[in-house]
Short mmCIF file of C-alpha atoms in Angstrom, two decimals:
data_model
loop_
_atom_site.label_atom_id
_atom_site.label_comp_id
_atom_site.label_asym_id
_atom_site.label_seq_id
_atom_site.Cartn_x
_atom_site.Cartn_y
_atom_site.Cartn_z
CA MET A 12 176.74 19.25 90.36
CA ASP A 13 176.68 22.64 92.10
CA LYS A 14 173.44 23.63 93.73
CA ARG A 15 171.45 26.17 91.75
CA PHE A 16 170.71 29.38 93.68
CA ARG A 17 167.99 31.96 93.01
CA ILE A 18 169.39 35.48 93.41
CA THR A 19 167.54 38.77 93.21
CA LEU A 20 169.13 42.13 92.44
CA LEU A 21 167.45 45.10 94.09
CA PHE A 22 168.65 48.07 92.03
CA ASN A 23 167.14 50.82 89.91
CA ALA A 24 168.73 50.96 86.49
CA ASN A 25 167.63 54.54 85.85
CA LYS A 26 170.74 55.43 87.89
CA VAL A 27 174.09 55.07 86.14
CA TYR A 28 175.67 53.97 89.41
CA ASP A 29 173.26 51.03 89.74
CA ARG A 30 173.65 50.03 86.09
CA GLN A 31 177.41 49.83 86.42
CA VAL A 32 177.17 47.81 89.65
CA MET A 33 174.84 45.38 87.88
CA GLU A 34 177.31 45.15 85.00
CA GLY A 35 180.02 44.18 87.48
CA ILE A 36 177.76 41.47 88.91
CA GLY A 37 177.30 40.16 85.39
CA GLU A 38 181.06 40.10 84.85
CA TYR A 39 181.44 37.93 87.93
CA LEU A 40 178.76 35.52 86.73
CA GLN A 41 180.54 35.17 83.40
CA ALA A 42 183.96 34.77 85.01
CA SER A 43 182.96 32.32 87.74
CA GLN A 44 180.23 30.45 85.87
CA CYS A 45 178.40 30.16 89.20
CA ASN A 46 175.08 28.31 89.07
CA TRP A 47 172.73 31.24 89.71
CA ASP A 48 169.30 32.15 88.41
CA ILE A 49 169.07 35.93 88.50
CA PHE A 50 165.71 37.53 89.18
CA LEU A 51 165.45 41.08 87.93
CA ASP A 52 162.25 42.93 87.17
CA GLU A 53 161.71 43.46 83.45
CA THR A 54 161.75 47.22 84.04
CA PHE A 55 165.15 46.90 85.79
CA THR A 56 163.70 48.62 88.85
CA THR A 57 162.83 47.46 92.34
CA HIS A 58 159.21 46.76 93.28
CA ILE A 59 159.07 46.18 97.00
CA ASP A 60 155.74 44.32 96.98
CA ASP A 61 157.11 41.88 94.39
CA PHE A 62 160.09 41.08 96.59
CA LYS A 63 157.87 40.26 99.56
CA ALA A 64 156.30 37.44 97.54
CA TRP A 65 159.62 36.21 96.10
CA GLN A 66 161.12 32.91 97.24
CA GLY A 67 164.86 32.82 96.74
CA ASP A 68 168.29 32.16 98.19
CA GLY A 69 170.21 35.46 98.24
CA VAL A 70 170.14 39.19 97.56
CA ILE A 71 172.48 41.89 96.32
CA ALA A 72 170.92 45.28 96.97
CA ASP A 73 171.44 49.04 96.75
CA PHE A 74 171.68 50.08 100.40
CA ASP A 75 171.83 53.76 99.46
CA ASP A 76 168.06 53.43 98.99
CA PRO A 77 166.41 53.69 102.46
CA ALA A 78 163.32 51.80 101.27
CA ILE A 79 165.39 48.82 100.15
CA ARG A 80 167.44 48.94 103.32
CA ALA A 81 164.25 48.89 105.43
CA LEU A 82 162.79 46.09 103.30
CA LEU A 83 165.73 43.82 104.09
CA ALA A 84 166.02 44.67 107.78
CA ASP A 85 164.31 41.48 108.95
CA THR A 86 165.08 39.07 106.11
CA THR A 87 166.73 35.75 106.91
CA LEU A 88 168.25 35.48 103.43
CA PRO A 89 171.96 36.07 102.81
CA VAL A 90 172.28 39.74 101.79
CA VAL A 91 175.18 41.78 100.43
CA GLY A 92 174.70 45.53 100.52
CA VAL A 93 176.21 47.95 98.03
CA GLY A 94 176.42 51.69 98.68
CA GLY A 95 178.47 54.62 99.84
CA SER A 96 181.08 54.59 102.58
CA TYR A 97 180.60 56.15 106.00
CA GLU A 98 183.05 58.09 108.14
CA ASN A 99 181.41 56.72 111.29
CA PRO A 100 181.69 52.90 111.43
CA GLN A 101 178.46 52.75 113.43
CA ASP A 102 176.51 54.02 110.42
CA TYR A 103 177.19 50.93 108.30
CA PRO A 104 174.26 48.54 107.88
CA PRO A 105 174.47 45.18 109.69
CA VAL A 106 175.17 43.16 106.53
CA PRO A 107 178.27 42.34 104.47
CA TYR A 108 178.86 45.57 102.55
CA VAL A 109 180.75 46.78 99.49
CA ALA A 110 181.18 50.57 99.36
CA THR A 111 182.43 53.28 97.09
CA ASP A 112 185.07 55.23 99.02
CA ASN A 113 183.57 58.71 99.33
CA GLN A 114 186.64 60.13 101.08
CA ALA A 115 188.93 58.92 98.29
CA LEU A 116 186.58 60.24 95.59
CA VAL A 117 186.64 63.74 97.04
CA GLU A 118 190.37 63.67 97.76
CA LEU A 119 191.11 62.73 94.15
CA ALA A 120 188.88 65.52 92.82
CA PHE A 121 190.52 68.06 95.14
CA GLN A 122 194.05 66.92 94.27
CA HIS A 123 193.27 67.26 90.57
CA LEU A 124 192.22 70.88 91.04
CA ARG A 125 195.12 71.72 93.35
CA ASP A 126 197.63 70.17 90.95
CA LYS A 127 196.37 72.58 88.30
CA GLY A 128 197.70 75.43 90.43
CA LEU A 129 194.39 76.53 91.95
CA GLU A 130 194.34 77.97 95.47
CA ASN A 131 190.64 78.77 95.92
CA PHE A 132 188.15 75.93 96.32
CA ALA A 133 184.41 75.36 96.75
CA PHE A 134 181.93 72.50 96.93
CA TYR A 135 178.46 72.26 95.39
CA GLY A 136 176.44 69.57 97.13
CA THR A 137 172.79 68.78 97.76
CA PRO A 138 170.43 69.53 100.65
CA HIS A 139 170.89 67.11 103.54
CA ASP A 140 168.45 64.26 103.05
CA ASP A 141 168.22 60.75 104.51
CA ASP A 142 167.81 59.46 100.94
CA LYS A 143 171.22 60.89 99.99
CA HIS A 144 173.54 60.08 102.85
CA TRP A 145 176.35 59.64 100.32
CA ALA A 146 176.06 63.34 99.38
CA ARG A 147 176.41 64.37 103.01
CA GLU A 148 179.41 62.05 103.38
CA ARG A 149 181.08 63.65 100.35
CA GLU A 150 180.45 67.14 101.69
CA GLN A 151 181.96 66.17 105.04
CA ALA A 152 184.92 64.58 103.26
CA PHE A 153 185.51 67.84 101.38
CA ARG A 154 185.44 69.81 104.63
CA ARG A 155 188.00 67.43 106.14
CA VAL A 156 190.33 67.66 103.14
CA ILE A 157 190.18 71.45 103.08
CA GLN A 158 190.94 71.66 106.79
CA GLN A 159 193.79 69.15 106.58
CA GLU A 160 195.38 71.00 103.66
CA GLY A 161 195.07 74.40 105.34
CA TYR A 162 192.68 76.06 102.91
CA SER A 163 189.36 77.81 103.42
CA ALA A 164 186.46 77.07 101.09
CA SER A 165 182.80 77.79 100.43
CA VAL A 166 180.17 75.03 100.54
CA TYR A 167 176.77 75.45 98.88
CA GLN A 168 174.07 72.80 99.10
CA GLY A 169 171.51 74.51 96.88
CA ASN A 170 168.04 73.08 96.40
CA ASP A 171 166.57 69.90 94.94
CA THR A 172 165.80 71.24 91.49
CA ASN A 173 162.66 70.53 89.50
CA ALA A 174 160.86 72.08 86.54
CA THR A 175 158.82 74.40 88.76
CA THR A 176 161.73 75.85 90.75
CA TRP A 177 164.49 75.59 88.13
CA HIS A 178 164.91 79.32 87.36
CA TYR A 179 164.84 80.31 91.03
CA ASP A 180 167.34 77.59 91.95
CA MET A 181 169.74 78.53 89.14
CA ASN A 182 169.53 82.21 90.09
CA ARG A 183 170.50 81.35 93.67
CA LEU A 184 173.35 79.21 92.37
CA ALA A 185 174.46 82.15 90.21
CA ASP A 186 174.47 84.40 93.28
CA TRP A 187 176.78 81.96 95.05
CA ILE A 188 179.17 81.54 92.12
CA GLN A 189 179.53 85.29 91.68
CA ARG A 190 180.58 85.68 95.33
CA LEU A 191 183.45 83.19 94.98
CA PRO A 192 187.04 84.42 94.59
CA THR A 193 188.53 83.56 91.21
CA PRO A 194 190.16 81.55 89.86
CA VAL A 195 188.37 78.84 91.82
CA GLY A 196 188.07 75.08 91.58
CA ILE A 197 184.66 73.64 92.43
CA VAL A 198 184.05 70.00 93.34
CA ALA A 199 180.46 69.01 92.54
CA VAL A 200 178.90 66.14 94.46
CA THR A 201 177.71 64.54 91.17
CA ASP A 202 178.05 65.14 87.44
CA SER A 203 174.44 66.32 87.37
CA ARG A 204 175.22 69.09 89.86
CA ALA A 205 178.41 69.90 87.92
CA ARG A 206 176.27 70.54 84.82
CA HIS A 207 174.34 73.16 86.78
CA LEU A 208 177.60 74.99 87.39
CA LEU A 209 178.69 74.87 83.75
CA GLN A 210 175.34 76.16 82.50
CA VAL A 211 175.20 79.00 85.01
CA CYS A 212 178.78 80.03 84.20
CA GLU A 213 177.90 80.19 80.52
CA HIS A 214 174.87 82.39 81.21
CA LEU A 215 177.00 84.72 83.37
CA ASN A 216 179.86 84.81 80.84
CA ILE A 217 182.19 83.39 83.48
CA LEU A 218 185.16 81.77 81.76
CA VAL A 219 185.50 78.01 82.28
CA PRO A 220 188.10 76.80 83.20
CA ASP A 221 190.02 80.08 83.44
CA GLN A 222 187.91 81.65 86.17
CA VAL A 223 185.93 78.63 87.39
CA SER A 224 187.17 75.04 87.04
CA VAL A 225 184.58 72.32 87.66
CA ILE A 226 184.97 68.62 88.40
CA GLY A 227 182.12 66.18 89.03
CA ILE A 228 181.86 62.66 90.41
CA ASP A 229 180.42 59.65 88.50
CA ASN A 230 181.93 60.05 85.00
CA GLU A 231 178.42 59.72 83.63
CA GLU A 232 178.89 59.24 79.87
CA LEU A 233 175.61 60.92 79.01
CA ALA A 234 176.22 64.02 81.13
CA ARG A 235 179.51 64.95 79.53
CA TYR A 236 177.79 65.58 76.19
CA LEU A 237 175.06 67.87 77.56
CA THR A 238 177.18 71.02 77.96
CA ARG A 239 179.38 72.91 75.52
CA VAL A 240 182.35 72.55 77.85
CA SER A 241 183.22 68.89 78.37
CA LEU A 242 183.14 67.88 82.03
CA SER A 243 186.03 66.47 84.04
CA SER A 244 184.91 63.82 86.48
CA VAL A 245 186.13 61.21 88.97
CA GLY A 246 185.17 57.68 87.99
CA GLN A 247 183.76 55.42 90.67
CA GLY A 248 184.72 51.76 90.78
CA CYS A 249 181.10 50.68 90.36
CA LYS A 250 181.80 47.64 88.19
CA GLU A 251 184.39 46.41 90.66
CA MET A 252 181.85 46.94 93.46
CA GLY A 253 179.34 44.73 91.67
CA TYR A 254 181.97 42.10 90.94
CA ARG A 255 183.14 41.97 94.56
CA ALA A 256 179.58 41.95 95.91
CA ALA A 257 178.71 38.94 93.75
CA LYS A 258 181.91 37.18 94.79
CA LEU A 259 181.11 37.85 98.44
CA LEU A 260 177.58 36.47 98.11
CA HIS A 261 178.90 33.42 96.24
CA LYS A 262 181.23 32.67 99.17
CA MET A 263 178.38 33.16 101.67
CA LEU A 264 176.15 30.73 99.79
CA ASP A 265 178.81 28.06 99.43
CA HIS A 266 180.10 28.47 102.97
CA PRO A 267 177.38 29.98 105.19
CA PRO A 268 179.02 32.17 107.85
CA THR A 269 178.54 31.58 111.55
CA GLN A 270 176.61 34.21 113.47
CA ALA A 271 178.84 37.26 114.01
CA GLY A 272 178.49 40.75 115.40
CA PRO A 273 178.42 43.85 113.15
CA SER A 274 182.13 44.52 113.72
CA ALA A 275 183.00 41.15 112.15
CA LEU A 276 180.96 41.68 108.98
CA PRO A 277 182.96 42.08 105.77
CA ARG A 278 183.26 45.71 104.63
CA ILE A 279 185.05 46.35 101.37
CA LEU A 280 185.92 49.89 100.25
CA VAL A 281 186.45 50.23 96.51
CA PRO A 282 188.64 53.19 95.46
CA PRO A 283 187.87 55.51 92.54
CA THR A 284 189.21 54.49 89.16
CA GLN A 285 190.76 57.76 87.95
CA VAL A 286 190.15 61.39 87.07
CA PHE A 287 188.81 61.73 83.55
CA ALA A 288 190.27 65.15 82.75
CA ARG A 289 188.42 67.22 80.17
CA GLN A 290 187.98 70.87 79.29
CA SER A 291 186.23 72.00 82.48
CA THR A 292 189.50 71.68 84.45
CA ASP A 293 191.97 72.42 81.66
CA PHE A 294 193.28 75.29 83.78
CA LEU A 295 196.63 77.02 83.49
CA ALA A 296 197.63 79.50 86.16
CA LEU A 297 197.71 82.42 83.75
CA LYS A 298 198.03 85.91 85.17
CA ASP A 299 197.47 87.89 81.97
CA PRO A 300 193.75 88.80 81.64
CA TYR A 301 194.11 89.41 77.89
CA VAL A 302 195.56 85.95 77.28
CA ILE A 303 192.79 84.42 79.42
CA GLN A 304 190.12 86.17 77.32
CA ALA A 305 191.82 85.16 74.07
CA MET A 306 192.08 81.53 75.15
CA HIS A 307 188.42 81.44 76.06
CA PHE A 308 187.47 82.79 72.63
CA ILE A 309 189.77 80.34 70.86
CA ARG A 310 188.39 77.34 72.78
CA GLN A 311 184.84 78.30 71.90
CA ASN A 312 185.43 79.21 68.26
CA ALA A 313 188.58 77.56 66.87
CA CYS A 314 186.56 75.00 64.92
CA LYS A 315 184.39 77.71 63.37
CA GLY A 316 187.20 78.84 61.10
CA ILE A 317 188.26 81.93 63.07
CA LYS A 318 191.39 83.87 62.16
CA VAL A 319 193.83 85.79 64.33
CA ASP A 320 192.08 89.10 63.56
CA GLN A 321 188.85 87.86 65.13
CA VAL A 322 190.70 86.98 68.33
CA LEU A 323 192.23 90.46 68.39
CA ASN A 324 188.85 92.10 67.85
CA TYR A 325 187.38 90.09 70.72
CA VAL A 326 190.15 91.07 73.15
CA GLY A 327 190.56 94.62 71.87
CA ILE A 328 194.33 95.12 71.74
CA SER A 329 196.90 95.33 68.95
CA ARG A 330 198.37 92.32 67.21
CA SER A 331 201.93 93.02 68.28
CA ASN A 332 200.84 93.39 71.92
CA MET A 333 198.75 90.22 71.88
CA GLU A 334 201.38 88.16 70.09
CA ALA A 335 204.00 89.22 72.64
CA ARG A 336 201.70 88.21 75.50
CA PHE A 337 201.01 84.80 73.87
CA LYS A 338 204.69 84.24 73.29
CA GLU A 339 205.41 84.89 76.96
CA ALA A 340 202.54 82.70 78.21
CA TYR A 341 202.77 79.76 75.77
CA GLY A 342 205.92 80.17 73.73
CA HIS A 343 204.02 80.25 70.43
CA SER A 344 201.76 82.44 68.30
CA ILE A 345 198.00 83.00 68.36
CA HIS A 346 197.74 81.22 65.00
CA GLN A 347 199.50 78.18 66.47
CA GLU A 348 197.07 78.14 69.41
CA ILE A 349 194.08 78.12 67.03
CA HIS A 350 195.70 75.23 65.18
CA ASN A 351 196.36 73.38 68.46
CA ALA A 352 192.77 73.82 69.61
CA LYS A 353 191.39 72.37 66.36
CA LEU A 354 193.75 69.41 66.49
CA LYS A 355 192.93 68.73 70.14
CA ARG A 356 189.22 68.81 69.37
CA ALA A 357 189.65 66.43 66.43
CA CYS A 358 191.64 63.99 68.57
CA ASN A 359 188.98 64.11 71.26
CA LEU A 360 186.16 63.39 68.82
CA LEU A 361 188.11 60.54 67.25
CA THR A 362 188.67 58.82 70.58
CA SER A 363 185.39 59.58 72.38
CA THR A 364 182.84 59.13 69.57
CA ALA A 365 182.13 56.83 66.65
CA LEU A 366 181.52 59.72 64.24
CA PRO A 367 182.79 59.22 60.69
CA ILE A 368 186.19 60.83 60.18
CA ALA A 369 184.84 62.99 57.35
CA GLU A 370 182.19 64.34 59.74
CA ILE A 371 184.86 65.13 62.32
CA ALA A 372 186.91 67.00 59.73
CA GLU A 373 183.88 69.18 58.96
CA LEU A 374 183.03 69.75 62.64
CA CYS A 375 186.58 70.83 63.39
CA GLY A 376 186.68 73.36 60.58
CA TYR A 377 189.14 71.64 58.25
CA PRO A 378 188.53 72.57 54.60
CA SER A 379 188.68 68.93 53.51
CA LEU A 380 189.23 65.43 54.81
CA GLN A 381 192.55 65.29 52.95
CA TYR A 382 193.69 68.48 54.68
CA MET A 383 192.93 66.96 58.08
CA TYR A 384 194.95 63.86 57.14
CA THR A 385 197.89 66.11 56.23
CA VAL A 386 197.66 67.95 59.57
CA PHE A 387 197.64 64.67 61.51
CA LYS A 388 200.60 63.22 59.62
CA LYS A 389 202.62 66.39 60.11
CA ASN A 390 201.85 66.85 63.82
CA LEU A 391 201.26 63.32 65.13
CA ASN A 392 202.89 61.15 62.47
CA GLN A 393 199.57 59.28 62.27
CA THR A 394 196.50 59.37 60.12
CA PRO A 395 193.22 60.15 61.93
CA LYS A 396 192.23 56.49 61.58
CA GLU A 397 195.54 55.32 63.04
CA HIS A 398 195.06 57.70 65.96
CA ARG A 399 191.57 56.37 66.65
CA ASP A 400 192.71 52.74 66.36
CA SER A 401 195.78 53.22 68.57
CA VAL A 402 193.71 54.65 71.43
CA ALA A 403 191.12 51.86 71.04
CA VAL A 404 193.88 49.23 71.35
CA CYS A 405 195.29 50.89 74.49
CA ALA A 406 191.81 51.02 76.07
#
């Protein structure tokens, strides 16, 4: 019978990153059926004093946390660290390490914006802090990408926001955004920082994504529902990181390694999963300012039952003029664009929420559930339920 090992996980589950890593560890336990007893505080957070009194056989830990890293500096237990990647190999901790690839995360975000046709770029990071080395690494990665691709860009670190300084911090962020050339694509160091950008743009009446396109990093499910404009984001391979960290520790426990120098320690870089493209980067390189204004109004109000006349009143030009501009830009009418926006919104709600279909029909401005079914059959050759089920099967 396999020896039973006592393993502790040093993570803080108030962070989505840590939760997903822990989920990946759990997937490995289920897949391998390894004989481990997992110790995890009931609050799913790390208490350093508790660890000092713990007697166990191995550790998987968040090495982005300097306190945890210091705690494990002198331990004799087998340890696998999980955290962000470093450009300088000398900066890696002297333990087997599984990292999210910060360079690849930023490159993917940048490529997404560039592929949309954008030529101006910026980066919104955080103040340099030893507790957030990963943020500094992402900022440096952005600078490298911009230089390699031959662009110039603005970088703004901002402040560590809190309730006391919130208004001041957002005003300074607004000052920075208003100085940027438009249209511009902004890579935010996290989804939380990306939400700052979206909120400030709304207060300034800056059109997103037409004037400012925003992409975050994390694909935090909660964050994408906290702004009117849904947020595009790069997904990290956190679950794979947890899985590979557990697999690495399992191998170390079964076959203890011989003493080796830091250069011989395993270092695994896990690439990002994909770009989750949503409205905040749904940019088209439109040159016509009237079409840009009309599209912004339609995106914000299509599901409120607006008609073509309301779009015309918002933009302030004649119907014949506006229709000709839409025909040139999109190849269809303003009415068709309103229809498309409602259908797109309905599809998004069907696939990203568990809301009842009747509720979605009401939210999207359809006069009845039956009318929405007719629209779906005509345009997609599916019922709303079939659309929802087909996406669920593919996922």
